[in-house]
Short mmCIF file of C-alpha atoms in Angstrom, two decimals:
data_model
loop_
_atom_site.label_atom_id
_atom_site.label_comp_id
_atom_site.label_asym_id
_atom_site.label_seq_id
_atom_site.Cartn_x
_atom_site.Cartn_y
_atom_site.Cartn_z
CA UNK A 1 191.60 102.43 98.79
CA UNK A 2 193.94 99.62 99.95
CA UNK A 3 193.56 98.88 103.63
CA UNK A 4 196.73 98.90 105.79
CA UNK A 5 198.46 95.63 106.59
CA UNK A 6 197.44 95.81 110.23
CA UNK A 7 193.81 95.48 109.09
CA UNK A 8 194.57 92.59 106.74
CA UNK A 9 193.25 89.61 108.71
CA UNK A 10 194.87 86.91 106.54
CA UNK A 11 198.27 88.62 106.66
CA UNK A 12 198.12 88.78 110.43
CA UNK A 13 197.30 85.10 110.62
CA UNK A 14 200.15 84.16 108.28
CA UNK A 15 202.51 86.39 110.31
CA UNK A 16 201.51 84.67 113.52
CA UNK A 17 201.67 81.24 111.93
CA UNK A 18 205.28 81.84 110.87
CA UNK A 19 206.19 83.25 114.29
CA UNK A 20 205.02 80.17 116.10
CA UNK A 21 206.73 77.81 113.63
CA UNK A 22 210.03 79.68 113.42
CA UNK A 23 210.29 80.21 117.15
CA UNK A 24 209.73 76.52 117.78
CA UNK A 25 212.18 75.57 115.05
CA UNK A 26 214.93 77.77 116.55
CA UNK A 27 214.41 76.21 119.95
CA UNK A 28 214.82 72.69 118.58
CA UNK A 29 217.72 73.72 116.35
CA UNK A 30 219.74 74.31 119.50
CA UNK A 31 218.23 71.48 121.52
CA UNK A 32 218.74 68.70 118.94
CA UNK A 33 222.56 68.74 118.94
CA UNK A 34 222.60 69.24 122.71
CA UNK A 35 220.32 66.21 123.07
CA UNK A 36 222.64 64.07 120.92
CA UNK A 37 225.67 65.28 122.83
CA UNK A 38 223.95 64.45 126.10
CA UNK A 39 222.81 60.99 124.94
CA UNK A 40 226.02 59.88 123.16
CA UNK A 41 228.79 62.16 124.35
CA UNK A 42 229.94 62.36 120.68
CA UNK A 43 230.54 65.75 119.09
CA UNK A 44 230.68 64.03 115.69
CA UNK A 45 227.16 62.65 116.04
CA UNK A 46 225.96 66.01 117.33
CA UNK A 47 227.41 67.71 114.28
CA UNK A 48 225.66 65.15 112.08
CA UNK A 49 222.29 66.74 112.95
CA UNK A 50 223.29 69.96 111.22
CA UNK A 51 224.79 68.13 108.26
CA UNK A 52 221.60 66.13 107.74
CA UNK A 53 219.48 69.28 107.93
CA UNK A 54 221.58 71.25 105.43
CA UNK A 55 221.81 68.29 103.05
CA UNK A 56 218.08 67.59 103.15
CA UNK A 57 217.29 71.28 102.46
CA UNK A 58 219.56 71.43 99.43
CA UNK A 59 218.25 68.18 98.03
CA UNK A 60 214.56 68.96 98.42
CA UNK A 61 214.50 72.70 97.78
CA UNK A 62 213.79 72.49 94.00
CA UNK A 63 211.15 69.71 94.39
CA UNK A 64 209.60 71.74 97.16
CA UNK A 65 209.04 74.63 94.77
CA UNK A 66 207.36 72.32 92.27
CA UNK A 67 204.99 71.06 94.97
CA UNK A 68 204.17 74.63 96.03
CA UNK A 69 203.06 75.39 92.49
CA UNK A 70 201.13 72.13 91.97
CA UNK A 71 199.12 71.90 95.22
CA UNK A 72 196.72 74.48 96.72
CA UNK A 73 199.13 76.36 98.96
CA UNK A 74 197.07 76.78 102.10
CA UNK A 75 196.37 73.06 102.16
CA UNK A 76 200.04 72.28 101.56
CA UNK A 77 201.08 74.52 104.48
CA UNK A 78 198.65 72.73 106.78
CA UNK A 79 200.02 69.32 105.69
CA UNK A 80 203.58 70.50 106.39
CA UNK A 81 202.65 71.75 109.85
CA UNK A 82 200.83 68.52 110.68
CA UNK A 83 203.76 66.41 109.41
CA UNK A 84 206.25 68.42 111.50
CA UNK A 85 203.97 68.24 114.52
CA UNK A 86 203.80 64.43 114.21
CA UNK A 87 207.56 63.81 114.19
CA UNK A 88 208.26 66.44 116.87
CA UNK A 89 205.59 64.94 119.14
CA UNK A 90 207.15 61.52 118.70
CA UNK A 91 210.57 62.90 119.68
CA UNK A 92 209.07 64.70 122.69
CA UNK A 93 207.54 61.47 123.93
CA UNK A 94 210.82 59.58 123.41
CA UNK A 95 212.89 62.19 125.26
CA UNK A 96 210.33 62.39 128.08
CA UNK A 97 210.53 58.58 128.48
CA UNK A 98 214.29 58.83 128.92
CA UNK A 99 215.70 57.58 125.61
CA UNK A 100 215.72 59.21 122.16
CA UNK A 101 217.29 56.89 119.53
CA UNK A 102 219.68 58.53 117.11
CA UNK A 103 217.65 57.46 114.03
CA UNK A 104 214.58 59.27 115.40
CA UNK A 105 216.64 62.44 116.08
CA UNK A 106 218.00 62.37 112.51
CA UNK A 107 214.49 61.70 111.22
CA UNK A 108 213.22 64.82 112.99
CA UNK A 109 216.10 66.91 111.63
CA UNK A 110 215.57 65.64 108.07
CA UNK A 111 211.81 65.84 108.18
CA UNK A 112 211.92 69.41 109.44
CA UNK A 113 214.30 70.39 106.67
CA UNK A 114 212.24 68.65 103.96
CA UNK A 115 208.96 70.11 105.10
CA UNK A 116 210.41 73.59 105.34
CA UNK A 117 211.56 73.27 101.75
CA UNK A 118 207.96 72.81 100.77
CA UNK A 119 206.39 75.19 103.30
CA UNK A 120 208.55 78.22 102.40
CA UNK A 121 207.63 78.41 98.68
CA UNK A 122 203.99 77.75 99.60
CA UNK A 123 203.97 80.73 101.94
CA UNK A 124 205.32 82.94 99.14
CA UNK A 125 202.67 81.76 96.75
CA UNK A 126 199.79 82.25 99.18
CA UNK A 127 201.06 85.72 100.17
CA UNK A 128 200.70 86.79 96.52
CA UNK A 129 196.95 86.41 97.00
CA UNK A 130 196.87 87.93 100.50
CA UNK A 131 198.87 91.16 100.21
CA UNK A 132 198.39 93.81 97.50
CA UNK A 133 201.45 94.38 95.27
CA UNK A 134 201.93 97.92 96.55
CA UNK A 135 202.38 96.66 100.12
CA UNK A 136 204.75 93.85 99.18
CA UNK A 137 207.93 95.56 100.48
CA UNK A 138 206.38 96.37 103.85
CA UNK A 139 204.95 92.87 104.23
CA UNK A 140 208.28 91.30 103.34
CA UNK A 141 210.11 93.48 105.86
CA UNK A 142 207.66 92.60 108.64
CA UNK A 143 208.09 88.94 107.93
CA UNK A 144 211.82 89.27 107.97
CA UNK A 145 211.67 91.19 111.30
CA UNK A 146 209.54 88.40 112.71
CA UNK A 147 212.00 85.74 111.60
CA UNK A 148 215.09 87.54 112.91
CA UNK A 149 213.43 88.22 116.24
CA UNK A 150 212.60 84.52 116.54
CA UNK A 151 216.20 83.63 115.72
CA UNK A 152 217.43 85.91 118.49
CA UNK A 153 214.95 84.71 121.13
CA UNK A 154 214.49 81.07 120.13
CA UNK A 155 217.95 79.68 121.01
CA UNK A 156 217.95 81.48 124.36
CA UNK A 157 214.52 80.07 125.30
CA UNK A 158 215.41 76.64 123.92
CA UNK A 159 218.61 76.52 125.96
CA UNK A 160 216.82 77.57 129.14
CA UNK A 161 214.08 74.97 128.64
CA UNK A 162 216.63 72.28 127.83
CA UNK A 163 218.35 73.02 131.16
CA UNK A 164 215.05 72.36 132.96
CA UNK A 165 214.29 69.17 131.06
CA UNK A 166 215.57 67.98 127.65
CA UNK A 167 212.01 67.31 126.44
CA UNK A 168 210.70 70.84 127.08
CA UNK A 169 212.15 72.55 123.92
CA UNK A 170 210.51 69.91 121.75
CA UNK A 171 207.22 70.15 123.60
CA UNK A 172 207.32 73.90 123.10
CA UNK A 173 207.99 73.43 119.35
CA UNK A 174 205.04 70.99 119.15
CA UNK A 175 202.81 73.60 120.76
CA UNK A 176 204.07 76.23 118.29
CA UNK A 177 203.37 73.93 115.31
CA UNK A 178 199.85 73.27 116.62
CA UNK A 179 199.18 77.01 116.89
CA UNK A 180 200.67 77.56 113.45
CA UNK A 181 198.34 74.93 112.02
CA UNK A 182 195.33 76.65 113.61
CA UNK A 183 196.37 80.03 112.21
CA UNK A 184 196.82 78.65 108.69
CA UNK A 185 193.44 76.88 108.95
CA UNK A 186 191.75 80.25 109.73
CA UNK A 187 193.16 81.94 106.62
CA UNK A 188 190.33 82.54 104.19
CA UNK A 189 192.34 83.26 101.05
CA UNK A 190 192.97 80.32 98.68
CA UNK A 191 195.47 79.99 95.89
CA UNK A 192 194.71 78.11 92.74
CA UNK A 193 196.64 74.90 92.19
CA UNK A 194 198.49 74.75 88.92
CA UNK A 195 197.52 71.80 86.70
CA UNK A 196 199.57 70.67 83.72
CA UNK A 197 200.34 67.51 81.88
CA UNK A 198 203.48 65.52 82.47
CA UNK A 199 205.42 64.19 85.41
CA UNK A 200 205.40 66.32 88.54
CA UNK A 201 209.13 66.07 89.17
CA UNK A 202 210.30 66.01 85.57
CA UNK A 203 213.56 67.75 84.72
CA UNK A 204 211.56 70.54 83.08
CA UNK A 205 209.55 71.15 86.20
CA UNK A 206 212.54 71.03 88.54
CA UNK A 207 214.58 73.39 86.34
CA UNK A 208 211.72 75.84 85.58
CA UNK A 209 212.66 78.26 88.36
CA UNK A 210 216.34 78.28 87.49
CA UNK A 211 215.45 78.71 83.81
CA UNK A 212 213.28 81.71 84.58
CA UNK A 213 215.99 83.35 86.69
CA UNK A 214 218.60 82.75 84.02
CA UNK A 215 216.51 84.43 81.30
CA UNK A 216 216.41 87.77 83.13
CA UNK A 217 219.96 89.29 83.20
CA UNK A 218 219.40 91.35 86.32
CA UNK A 219 218.16 88.43 88.39
CA UNK A 220 220.85 86.15 87.06
CA UNK A 221 223.70 88.55 87.81
CA UNK A 222 222.54 89.59 91.25
CA UNK A 223 221.88 86.01 92.35
CA UNK A 224 225.23 84.75 91.12
CA UNK A 225 227.22 87.66 92.53
CA UNK A 226 225.22 88.90 95.52
CA UNK A 227 223.59 85.62 96.36
CA UNK A 228 226.46 83.20 95.80
CA UNK A 229 229.65 85.29 95.92
CA UNK A 230 228.67 87.61 98.77
CA UNK A 231 227.07 84.89 100.85
CA UNK A 232 230.22 82.78 100.55
CA UNK A 233 232.63 85.65 101.29
CA UNK A 234 230.58 87.13 104.14
CA UNK A 235 230.30 83.66 105.70
CA UNK A 236 234.09 83.44 105.56
CA UNK A 237 234.45 86.95 106.98
CA UNK A 238 232.18 86.36 110.00
CA UNK A 239 233.71 82.97 110.77
CA UNK A 240 237.20 84.46 110.63
CA UNK A 241 236.09 87.20 113.04
CA UNK A 242 234.43 84.67 115.33
CA UNK A 243 237.60 82.53 115.48
CA UNK A 244 240.15 85.34 115.59
CA UNK A 245 238.44 87.28 118.35
CA UNK A 246 237.78 84.14 120.38
CA UNK A 247 241.53 83.94 121.06
CA UNK A 248 241.89 80.50 119.54
CA UNK A 249 239.00 79.10 121.58
CA UNK A 250 240.26 80.37 124.93
CA UNK A 251 237.52 82.95 125.24
CA UNK A 252 234.04 83.10 123.72
CA UNK A 253 233.30 86.66 124.65
CA UNK A 254 234.81 88.42 121.65
CA UNK A 255 233.47 85.96 119.09
CA UNK A 256 230.11 85.82 120.74
CA UNK A 257 229.89 89.60 120.64
CA UNK A 258 230.54 89.56 116.89
CA UNK A 259 227.82 86.95 116.21
CA UNK A 260 225.39 88.85 118.40
CA UNK A 261 226.09 91.98 116.44
CA UNK A 262 225.39 90.12 113.17
CA UNK A 263 222.01 88.98 114.47
CA UNK A 264 221.22 92.46 115.78
CA UNK A 265 222.17 94.01 112.43
CA UNK A 266 219.82 91.66 110.61
CA UNK A 267 216.95 92.58 112.91
CA UNK A 268 217.72 96.29 112.58
CA UNK A 269 217.69 96.00 108.79
CA UNK A 270 214.33 94.25 108.78
CA UNK A 271 212.87 96.97 111.02
CA UNK A 272 214.39 99.81 108.94
CA UNK A 273 213.35 98.46 105.52
CA UNK A 274 209.70 99.59 105.53
CA UNK A 275 210.81 103.19 106.10
CA UNK A 276 213.03 103.47 103.02
CA UNK A 277 211.13 101.36 100.42
CA UNK A 278 213.89 98.88 99.52
CA UNK A 279 212.04 97.68 96.41
CA UNK A 280 212.45 101.14 94.86
CA UNK A 281 216.20 101.33 95.62
CA UNK A 282 217.24 97.64 95.43
CA UNK A 283 220.26 98.13 93.14
CA UNK A 284 221.65 101.09 95.16
CA UNK A 285 221.29 99.07 98.33
CA UNK A 286 222.99 96.04 96.86
CA UNK A 287 225.94 98.15 95.65
CA UNK A 288 226.20 99.88 99.04
CA UNK A 289 226.15 96.54 100.84
CA UNK A 290 228.94 95.13 98.71
CA UNK A 291 231.26 98.09 99.19
CA UNK A 292 230.46 98.28 102.93
CA UNK A 293 231.53 94.65 103.26
CA UNK A 294 234.80 95.47 101.46
CA UNK A 295 235.40 98.32 103.89
CA UNK A 296 234.55 96.06 106.88
CA UNK A 297 237.14 93.49 105.76
CA UNK A 298 239.77 96.24 105.46
CA UNK A 299 238.96 97.72 108.84
CA UNK A 300 239.09 94.31 110.56
CA UNK A 301 242.39 93.51 108.88
CA UNK A 302 244.06 96.51 110.53
CA UNK A 303 242.07 97.06 113.70
CA UNK A 304 241.92 93.78 115.59
CA UNK A 305 239.31 94.62 118.16
CA UNK A 306 236.04 92.76 118.75
CA UNK A 307 234.08 95.98 119.27
CA UNK A 308 235.09 97.36 115.90
CA UNK A 309 234.51 94.02 114.18
CA UNK A 310 231.09 93.71 115.77
CA UNK A 311 229.99 97.20 114.69
CA UNK A 312 231.23 96.65 111.09
CA UNK A 313 229.54 93.23 110.87
CA UNK A 314 226.31 94.69 112.24
CA UNK A 315 226.41 97.49 109.63
CA UNK A 316 227.03 95.01 106.81
CA UNK A 317 224.22 92.72 107.97
CA UNK A 318 221.82 95.63 108.37
CA UNK A 319 222.43 96.81 104.82
CA UNK A 320 222.41 93.27 103.47
CA UNK A 321 219.04 92.58 105.04
CA UNK A 322 217.48 95.74 103.56
CA UNK A 323 219.00 94.94 100.16
CA UNK A 324 217.80 91.38 100.29
CA UNK A 325 214.24 92.53 101.09
CA UNK A 326 214.39 94.88 98.12
CA UNK A 327 215.65 92.18 95.82
CA UNK A 328 213.06 89.67 97.06
CA UNK A 329 210.34 92.23 96.45
CA UNK A 330 211.61 92.80 92.90
CA UNK A 331 211.79 89.03 92.34
CA UNK A 332 208.19 88.49 93.40
CA UNK A 333 206.92 91.36 91.27
CA UNK A 334 208.39 90.01 88.06
CA UNK A 335 207.62 86.33 88.69
CA UNK A 336 204.44 84.98 87.09
CA UNK A 337 201.99 83.81 89.79
CA UNK A 338 202.01 80.21 88.58
CA UNK A 339 205.79 79.95 89.01
CA UNK A 340 206.28 81.68 92.39
CA UNK A 341 207.07 78.45 94.22
CA UNK A 342 209.64 77.19 91.72
CA UNK A 343 211.35 80.55 91.30
CA UNK A 344 211.50 81.25 95.02
CA UNK A 345 212.95 77.81 95.74
CA UNK A 346 215.47 78.21 92.90
CA UNK A 347 216.62 81.55 94.25
CA UNK A 348 216.89 80.08 97.76
CA UNK A 349 218.84 77.11 96.37
CA UNK A 350 221.38 79.33 94.62
CA UNK A 351 221.82 81.49 97.71
CA UNK A 352 222.17 78.59 100.09
CA UNK A 353 224.34 76.10 98.24
CA UNK A 354 227.63 77.92 99.04
CA UNK A 355 226.86 78.91 102.64
CA UNK A 356 228.39 75.76 104.24
CA UNK A 357 231.71 76.46 102.48
CA UNK A 358 232.17 80.05 103.62
CA UNK A 359 233.27 79.14 107.22
CA UNK A 360 235.44 76.37 105.81
CA UNK A 361 237.24 78.86 103.54
CA UNK A 362 237.58 81.38 106.39
CA UNK A 363 239.07 78.74 108.66
CA UNK A 364 241.51 77.61 105.95
CA UNK A 365 242.70 81.18 105.29
CA UNK A 366 243.07 81.93 108.97
CA UNK A 367 245.14 78.79 109.51
CA UNK A 368 247.35 79.38 106.48
CA UNK A 369 247.94 83.09 106.63
CA UNK A 370 246.76 84.46 109.96
CA UNK A 371 243.97 86.88 110.77
CA UNK A 372 245.18 89.96 108.93
CA UNK A 373 245.73 88.23 105.63
CA UNK A 374 242.59 86.17 105.98
CA UNK A 375 240.56 89.42 106.27
CA UNK A 376 242.52 90.96 103.40
CA UNK A 377 242.04 88.06 101.01
CA UNK A 378 238.35 87.79 101.88
CA UNK A 379 238.09 91.55 101.19
CA UNK A 380 239.54 90.95 97.70
CA UNK A 381 236.76 88.49 96.96
CA UNK A 382 234.20 90.96 98.26
CA UNK A 383 235.73 93.72 96.14
CA UNK A 384 235.47 91.57 92.97
CA UNK A 385 231.77 91.03 93.71
CA UNK A 386 231.29 94.73 94.39
CA UNK A 387 232.89 95.70 91.06
CA UNK A 388 230.58 93.36 89.14
CA UNK A 389 227.34 94.63 90.68
CA UNK A 390 228.50 98.23 90.31
CA UNK A 391 229.58 98.19 86.68
CA UNK A 392 228.07 95.14 84.95
CA UNK A 393 225.36 96.38 82.49
CA UNK A 394 223.09 93.43 83.46
CA UNK A 395 223.18 94.47 87.11
CA UNK A 396 222.11 97.98 86.21
CA UNK A 397 219.01 96.99 84.12
CA UNK A 398 216.38 96.36 86.83
CA UNK A 399 213.36 94.48 85.47
CA UNK A 400 209.83 95.82 85.75
CA UNK A 401 206.65 93.78 86.22
CA UNK A 402 206.22 93.87 82.42
CA UNK A 403 209.72 92.47 81.72
CA UNK A 404 208.86 88.91 82.54
CA UNK A 405 210.62 86.25 80.55
CA UNK A 406 208.77 84.31 77.93
CA UNK A 407 207.09 81.36 79.68
CA UNK A 408 208.58 77.91 79.16
CA UNK A 409 205.26 76.28 79.89
CA UNK A 410 202.27 76.56 77.46
CA UNK A 411 199.31 78.65 78.61
CA UNK A 412 197.05 76.78 80.99
CA UNK A 413 193.40 77.37 80.26
CA UNK A 414 190.75 76.69 82.87
CA UNK A 415 190.46 77.30 86.55
CA UNK A 416 194.19 76.97 87.26
CA UNK A 417 195.21 79.73 84.89
CA UNK A 418 195.80 83.43 85.47
CA UNK A 419 194.78 85.69 82.56
CA UNK A 420 197.42 88.06 81.33
CA UNK A 421 197.15 91.39 83.01
CA UNK A 422 195.04 90.03 85.88
CA UNK A 423 195.57 91.63 89.27
CA UNK A 424 197.87 89.65 91.54
CA UNK A 425 199.04 90.49 95.03
CA UNK A 426 202.62 89.97 96.05
CA UNK A 427 204.05 88.93 99.46
CA UNK A 428 207.35 87.92 100.89
CA UNK A 429 209.03 86.11 103.74
#
């Protein structure tokens, strides 16, 4: 009999490790631009922190997946934590001394983004060996709930600490990274590093995850439509709501309420997911999410009230989180163990690459046509995505664990290989 997750020692340690790391990261994510604004008085330089972080993530996401498949994952996670701890400690000391040079701030932002691109796929790979496949959906949901909770609490705590002293948020992040390192070090499970001939960062290695996703029609369609199209359109929708209900910047109450509802909806979805088994109903949940977003855009176009917009955004985000957990579970089930890092990083790359452009498109539509038409046109994009995931044959053919694509790499004999049909456990984050 499989023991429950609460009795799984290594899962608890990985859960705690991520909690400490994400909570610290959320505190510094708010504190870094505030620090730059305080030091320089320049909003442009403060905005450069976010630009560097996003750019570094997109550039290093695919190489990070390769590293997660090439290096023993527990060891790789420890190295990432130690690297992050080193740069954050240096920034803490600089701020405490009274001067934090801009190059050091950008280095911390870039290093955090790069290391997270490696750490994330490594967590997925290690979780495959920690959590039994039948508990994958529940484990994924608990990790998502942890992350969304940290994202709600982290900025508030970081802002409060920054008000006391600018160095405190970074000191708190350094403490969190230290605790995360200890938790990872206590994990007993090991993953086997993949060994193969050829250059580590060859084109074949970097593209292996994308190639695998492309060969399975269901994964390809859902990622292109639900991952790219819906992420882009929903980003435009929420930014339009934020701007429209902030009365052109004269009041932050309405827009802040909408964003709070989005965060609350994500947390609610992560808490609800284990009760409904999203991995067994992933397609239904994806379709329901798409059409709910269409309805939300229509409602916001005709009822211009922050309360209504907040409720609709929360409902969309709740369903989207549950559907994403279901899809992630399905993705991990059908991915061969030796490719988890590359496939996970490829899926994250596809889903993330359009996110910066959603708010830009929402702002352009709002400026050109006004709030009602901005919501309406965004709803049309959402409706097109909904039609594809509802009626496209590829979106209706969900893969099973035995529908894996033919491997692009030759079989790897020896200690780094996994025999066909061998038991593998599947996690998520």
